Short mmCIF file of C-alpha atoms in Angstrom, two decimals:
data_model
loop_
_atom_site.label_atom_id
_atom_site.label_comp_id
_atom_site.label_asym_id
_atom_site.label_seq_id
_atom_site.Cartn_x
_atom_site.Cartn_y
_atom_site.Cartn_z
CA MET A 1 -49.39 31.93 87.72
CA ASN A 2 -51.77 33.64 90.10
CA ASN A 3 -53.25 36.20 87.70
CA ILE A 4 -52.23 38.89 90.14
CA HIS A 5 -53.35 41.79 87.96
CA ASN A 6 -56.97 40.68 88.36
CA ARG A 7 -56.65 40.62 92.16
CA ASN A 8 -54.35 43.56 92.83
CA GLN A 9 -56.27 46.77 93.42
CA ILE A 10 -55.01 49.60 91.23
CA LEU A 11 -56.21 53.09 92.15
CA PHE A 12 -56.34 55.46 89.19
CA THR A 13 -55.68 59.15 89.84
CA ASP A 14 -54.30 61.95 87.68
CA ASN A 15 -51.33 62.75 89.89
CA ILE A 16 -50.21 59.48 91.52
CA ALA A 17 -48.72 56.82 89.26
CA ASN A 18 -48.63 53.10 90.06
CA PHE A 19 -50.93 53.53 93.08
CA ARG A 20 -51.97 50.12 94.40
CA ASP A 21 -53.42 48.34 97.40
CA LEU A 22 -51.51 45.15 98.22
CA GLY A 23 -54.85 43.72 99.31
CA GLY A 24 -55.84 40.69 97.27
CA CYS A 25 -52.32 39.39 96.72
CA PRO A 26 -52.38 35.62 97.35
CA VAL A 27 -50.24 33.90 99.95
CA GLN A 28 -49.49 30.26 100.61
CA GLY A 29 -52.30 28.28 102.20
CA GLY A 30 -55.07 29.77 100.10
CA LYS A 31 -55.29 33.09 101.93
CA GLN A 32 -54.69 36.60 100.64
CA VAL A 33 -53.61 39.99 101.94
CA LYS A 34 -56.44 41.91 103.57
CA PRO A 35 -57.31 45.10 101.60
CA GLY A 36 -56.97 48.53 103.13
CA HIS A 37 -53.72 48.17 105.07
CA PHE A 38 -50.74 48.49 102.70
CA TYR A 39 -50.63 50.87 99.75
CA ARG A 40 -47.76 51.62 97.35
CA SER A 41 -47.29 54.47 94.90
CA SER A 42 -44.97 56.90 93.17
CA VAL A 43 -44.00 60.30 94.58
CA LEU A 44 -46.78 62.38 96.19
CA SER A 45 -45.49 65.81 95.19
CA LYS A 46 -48.33 66.77 92.84
CA LEU A 47 -51.39 65.89 94.91
CA GLN A 48 -54.51 67.93 94.24
CA GLN A 49 -57.70 68.00 96.30
CA GLU A 50 -59.00 64.91 94.49
CA GLU A 51 -56.02 62.84 95.65
CA LEU A 52 -56.08 64.31 99.15
CA ASP A 53 -59.74 63.34 99.43
CA LEU A 54 -58.94 59.83 98.17
CA LEU A 55 -56.18 59.32 100.74
CA SER A 56 -58.57 60.55 103.42
CA ASP A 57 -61.30 58.18 102.23
CA LEU A 58 -58.79 55.30 102.37
CA ASN A 59 -57.97 56.33 105.95
CA ILE A 60 -54.25 56.36 105.19
CA GLN A 61 -52.57 57.46 108.41
CA MET A 62 -48.86 56.93 107.71
CA ILE A 63 -46.68 57.75 104.70
CA VAL A 64 -43.20 56.26 104.35
CA ASP A 65 -41.00 57.94 101.75
CA PHE A 66 -37.97 55.87 100.70
CA ARG A 67 -36.28 58.68 98.74
CA SER A 68 -33.01 60.27 99.76
CA PRO A 69 -33.00 63.61 101.64
CA SER A 70 -31.81 65.41 98.49
CA GLU A 71 -34.70 63.96 96.50
CA VAL A 72 -37.15 65.01 99.20
CA ARG A 73 -35.78 68.56 99.28
CA SER A 74 -36.05 68.78 95.51
CA GLU A 75 -39.61 67.46 95.31
CA PRO A 76 -41.35 67.27 98.70
CA ASP A 77 -44.51 65.26 99.27
CA VAL A 78 -47.86 66.93 99.74
CA VAL A 79 -48.85 65.36 103.06
CA PRO A 80 -52.58 65.09 103.80
CA PRO A 81 -53.92 66.44 107.10
CA ARG A 82 -53.89 63.99 110.03
CA CYS A 83 -51.30 61.86 108.24
CA GLN A 84 -47.85 61.15 109.72
CA TYR A 85 -44.92 61.43 107.29
CA TYR A 86 -41.65 59.48 107.64
CA ASN A 87 -38.57 59.68 105.42
CA PHE A 88 -36.61 56.42 105.60
CA SER A 89 -33.99 56.74 102.86
CA ALA A 90 -33.46 53.32 101.25
CA ILE A 91 -30.87 54.25 98.65
CA ASP A 92 -30.25 57.28 96.47
CA PHE A 93 -31.55 56.52 92.98
CA GLY A 94 -31.33 60.20 92.13
CA THR A 95 -28.09 61.82 90.99
CA GLU A 96 -26.67 65.21 91.79
CA SER A 97 -24.73 67.42 89.40
CA ASP A 98 -21.82 69.52 90.59
CA SER A 99 -23.78 72.75 90.41
CA ALA A 100 -27.33 71.85 91.51
CA GLU A 101 -29.54 69.06 92.66
CA VAL A 102 -31.26 67.14 89.91
CA ASN A 103 -35.00 66.76 90.44
CA SER A 104 -35.92 63.24 91.54
CA ASP A 105 -38.61 62.55 88.95
CA MET A 106 -37.51 60.36 86.05
CA LYS A 107 -38.02 62.96 83.33
CA SER A 108 -35.79 65.50 85.07
CA ILE A 109 -33.03 62.95 85.58
CA MET A 110 -33.15 61.96 81.92
CA MET A 111 -33.14 65.58 80.77
CA ALA A 112 -29.98 66.02 82.84
CA VAL A 113 -28.47 63.10 80.90
CA ILE A 114 -29.43 64.69 77.58
CA GLU A 115 -27.88 67.98 78.72
CA LYS A 116 -24.76 66.02 79.80
CA LYS A 117 -25.06 67.15 83.42
CA ILE A 118 -24.92 63.56 84.63
CA GLN A 119 -23.99 60.14 83.28
CA LEU A 120 -26.61 57.52 82.53
CA ASP A 121 -26.45 54.51 84.87
CA ASN A 122 -26.60 51.15 83.09
CA THR A 123 -28.72 48.19 84.12
CA GLU A 124 -25.74 46.56 85.85
CA SER A 125 -25.58 49.58 88.11
CA LEU A 126 -29.31 49.27 88.79
CA THR A 127 -28.87 45.61 89.73
CA ALA A 128 -26.08 46.68 92.09
CA GLN A 129 -28.50 49.12 93.74
CA TYR A 130 -30.88 46.25 94.51
CA GLU A 131 -28.01 44.27 96.00
CA ALA A 132 -27.12 47.30 98.11
CA MET A 133 -30.67 47.39 99.49
CA ALA A 134 -30.21 43.78 100.60
CA ALA A 135 -26.91 44.62 102.27
CA ASP A 136 -28.39 47.64 104.07
CA SER A 137 -32.08 47.15 104.80
CA SER A 138 -32.28 49.76 107.56
CA ALA A 139 -35.02 51.74 105.80
CA PHE A 140 -37.17 48.64 105.47
CA ARG A 141 -36.49 47.73 109.10
CA GLN A 142 -37.76 51.16 110.12
CA MET A 143 -40.90 50.61 108.04
CA PHE A 144 -41.63 47.28 109.74
CA GLN A 145 -41.00 48.79 113.18
CA LEU A 146 -43.53 51.48 112.30
CA ILE A 147 -46.05 48.82 111.27
CA LYS A 148 -45.47 46.94 114.54
CA ALA A 149 -45.98 50.10 116.59
CA ASN A 150 -49.13 51.09 114.68
CA PRO A 151 -50.78 47.81 113.66
CA LYS A 152 -54.17 49.31 112.82
CA ALA A 153 -52.94 52.37 110.89
CA PRO A 154 -53.12 52.01 107.07
CA LEU A 155 -49.73 52.70 105.46
CA LEU A 156 -48.77 54.20 102.10
CA PHE A 157 -45.13 53.74 101.08
CA HIS A 158 -43.41 55.16 98.02
CA CYS A 159 -40.20 56.37 96.39
CA ALA A 160 -39.87 58.43 93.19
CA ALA A 161 -41.31 56.25 90.42
CA GLY A 162 -42.86 53.74 92.80
CA LYS A 163 -41.12 50.75 91.25
CA ASP A 164 -37.63 50.02 92.65
CA ARG A 165 -37.31 50.91 96.33
CA THR A 166 -41.07 50.65 96.62
CA GLY A 167 -40.98 47.33 94.77
CA VAL A 168 -38.52 45.91 97.30
CA ALA A 169 -40.62 47.15 100.23
CA ALA A 170 -43.75 45.55 98.74
CA ALA A 171 -41.84 42.32 98.16
CA LEU A 172 -40.75 42.22 101.80
CA ILE A 173 -44.26 42.79 103.11
CA LEU A 174 -45.59 40.02 100.87
CA LEU A 175 -42.74 37.68 101.85
CA CYS A 176 -43.40 38.38 105.51
CA LEU A 177 -47.07 37.51 105.01
CA GLY A 178 -46.31 34.26 103.18
CA SER A 179 -46.39 34.99 99.44
CA THR A 180 -44.13 32.93 97.19
CA GLU A 181 -41.27 34.52 95.28
CA GLU A 182 -43.12 33.70 92.05
CA THR A 183 -46.19 35.63 93.20
CA ILE A 184 -44.04 38.53 94.35
CA ILE A 185 -42.23 38.76 91.01
CA GLU A 186 -45.61 38.88 89.25
CA ASP A 187 -46.72 41.71 91.51
CA TYR A 188 -43.42 43.53 91.04
CA LEU A 189 -43.65 43.37 87.24
CA LEU A 190 -47.08 45.02 87.28
CA SER A 191 -45.22 48.33 87.51
CA ASN A 192 -44.51 47.95 83.78
CA MET A 193 -48.26 47.79 83.11
CA TYR A 194 -49.37 50.49 85.52
CA ARG A 195 -46.59 52.92 84.57
CA ALA A 196 -46.92 52.34 80.81
CA ALA A 197 -48.94 55.48 80.03
CA GLU A 198 -46.74 57.67 82.24
CA ASN A 199 -43.57 56.20 80.75
CA GLU A 200 -44.86 56.73 77.22
CA ARG A 201 -45.61 60.35 78.05
CA ILE A 202 -42.11 60.86 79.45
CA ILE A 203 -40.43 59.30 76.40
CA LYS A 204 -42.55 61.43 74.06
CA GLU A 205 -41.49 64.60 75.85
CA LEU A 206 -37.85 63.52 75.93
CA SER A 207 -37.91 62.77 72.19
CA GLU A 208 -38.47 66.48 71.64
CA ALA A 209 -35.11 67.12 73.32
CA THR A 210 -33.07 64.37 71.64
CA GLN A 211 -33.33 62.22 68.52
CA ASP A 212 -30.82 59.70 69.86
CA LYS A 213 -32.83 56.47 69.59
CA ALA A 214 -30.28 54.45 71.53
CA LEU A 215 -30.51 56.90 74.40
CA LEU A 216 -34.32 56.91 74.29
CA ASN A 217 -34.35 53.11 74.32
CA ALA A 218 -32.02 53.14 77.31
CA PHE A 219 -34.39 55.53 79.05
CA LEU A 220 -37.31 53.21 78.33
CA VAL A 221 -35.44 50.34 79.99
CA LEU A 222 -34.73 52.43 83.08
CA LEU A 223 -38.37 53.51 83.31
CA GLY A 224 -39.43 49.89 83.68
CA VAL A 225 -38.64 46.97 85.95
CA ASP A 226 -37.14 43.57 85.18
CA ALA A 227 -37.41 40.37 87.18
CA ALA A 228 -33.61 40.19 87.17
CA TYR A 229 -33.44 43.24 89.45
CA LEU A 230 -35.59 41.72 92.18
CA HIS A 231 -33.89 38.35 91.74
CA ALA A 232 -30.61 40.18 92.44
CA PHE A 233 -32.08 41.38 95.75
CA PHE A 234 -33.30 37.88 96.61
CA SER A 235 -29.93 36.33 95.74
CA LYS A 236 -28.00 38.84 97.83
CA VAL A 237 -30.25 38.15 100.82
CA GLN A 238 -29.59 34.42 100.47
CA GLU A 239 -25.85 35.07 100.17
CA LEU A 240 -25.74 37.27 103.26
CA TYR A 241 -28.30 35.59 105.51
CA GLY A 242 -28.83 32.08 104.15
CA ASN A 243 -32.63 32.17 104.32
CA TRP A 244 -35.57 34.52 104.76
CA ASP A 245 -36.14 33.63 108.41
CA SER A 246 -32.63 34.81 109.29
CA TYR A 247 -33.01 37.93 107.15
CA PHE A 248 -36.24 39.01 108.82
CA GLU A 249 -34.87 38.33 112.29
CA GLN A 250 -31.42 39.90 111.80
CA ALA A 251 -31.90 42.64 109.19
CA ILE A 252 -35.52 43.60 109.86
CA SER A 253 -35.67 42.84 113.63
CA LEU A 254 -38.85 40.83 113.13
CA SER A 255 -39.10 37.61 115.13
CA PRO A 256 -40.97 34.50 113.96
CA VAL A 257 -43.65 35.24 116.56
CA GLU A 258 -44.06 38.79 115.27
CA ARG A 259 -44.30 37.54 111.69
CA ALA A 260 -46.99 35.08 112.76
CA GLN A 261 -48.87 37.92 114.44
CA MET A 262 -48.72 39.96 111.23
CA LYS A 263 -50.17 37.04 109.30
CA GLU A 264 -53.04 36.77 111.77
CA ARG A 265 -53.70 40.49 111.50
CA TYR A 266 -53.31 41.14 107.78
CA LEU A 267 -54.51 37.96 106.03
CA ILE A 268 -58.00 36.78 105.15
#
């Protein structure tokens, strides 16, 4: 174990959950990811001046939003000045009712379940979503092309809760830079720690709307992450491409030379 949580840089703010710098994550060969280049977070729809100042201080120049267009319309990001915004939809984790779009934040989706506007997806469905991201990695390819075109520009990438689509994107960056799958799983599971307070708040509010303990427990599962989800992504990649080298070259359009250049640029 690499004791990732002592190296990973969590940034605490009132309005951005699970906000982290990938800097400090170890890679093979005794190196680690250079801080200040790759940030991950939850949705940026509630930014106040404090958060805008923080993003400015971090010199974040590009934001990649992996949510679907309907999620973005429902809850648009607050984009800081002098920051370029890109919406590369990875997969739609939100759900739409027949009459209106359901807000993309987790609480709103779960309230829609309580009100019987939508059906609750089970964990098997969530695993299938990870497999779908392996089968269609176009959003992640676009992210890497953006990184290649702007190698010195710090990037913040996110989805809604900052754990699933964002977790896959973080895993791919770390894989590209030489982290082991074990290290990446550790980093991925930190979402359970860094979202704990937010998840507890959501469950407390939802418990005022329903006393169904089974439903609340199901919500708690969906608010977290499980290693099995990311393993499903890894397994699907191996099934479709055989190995990571082929995946990065064919699905991400990143050659071995370009991966080596990224390691030179982003590792210390």
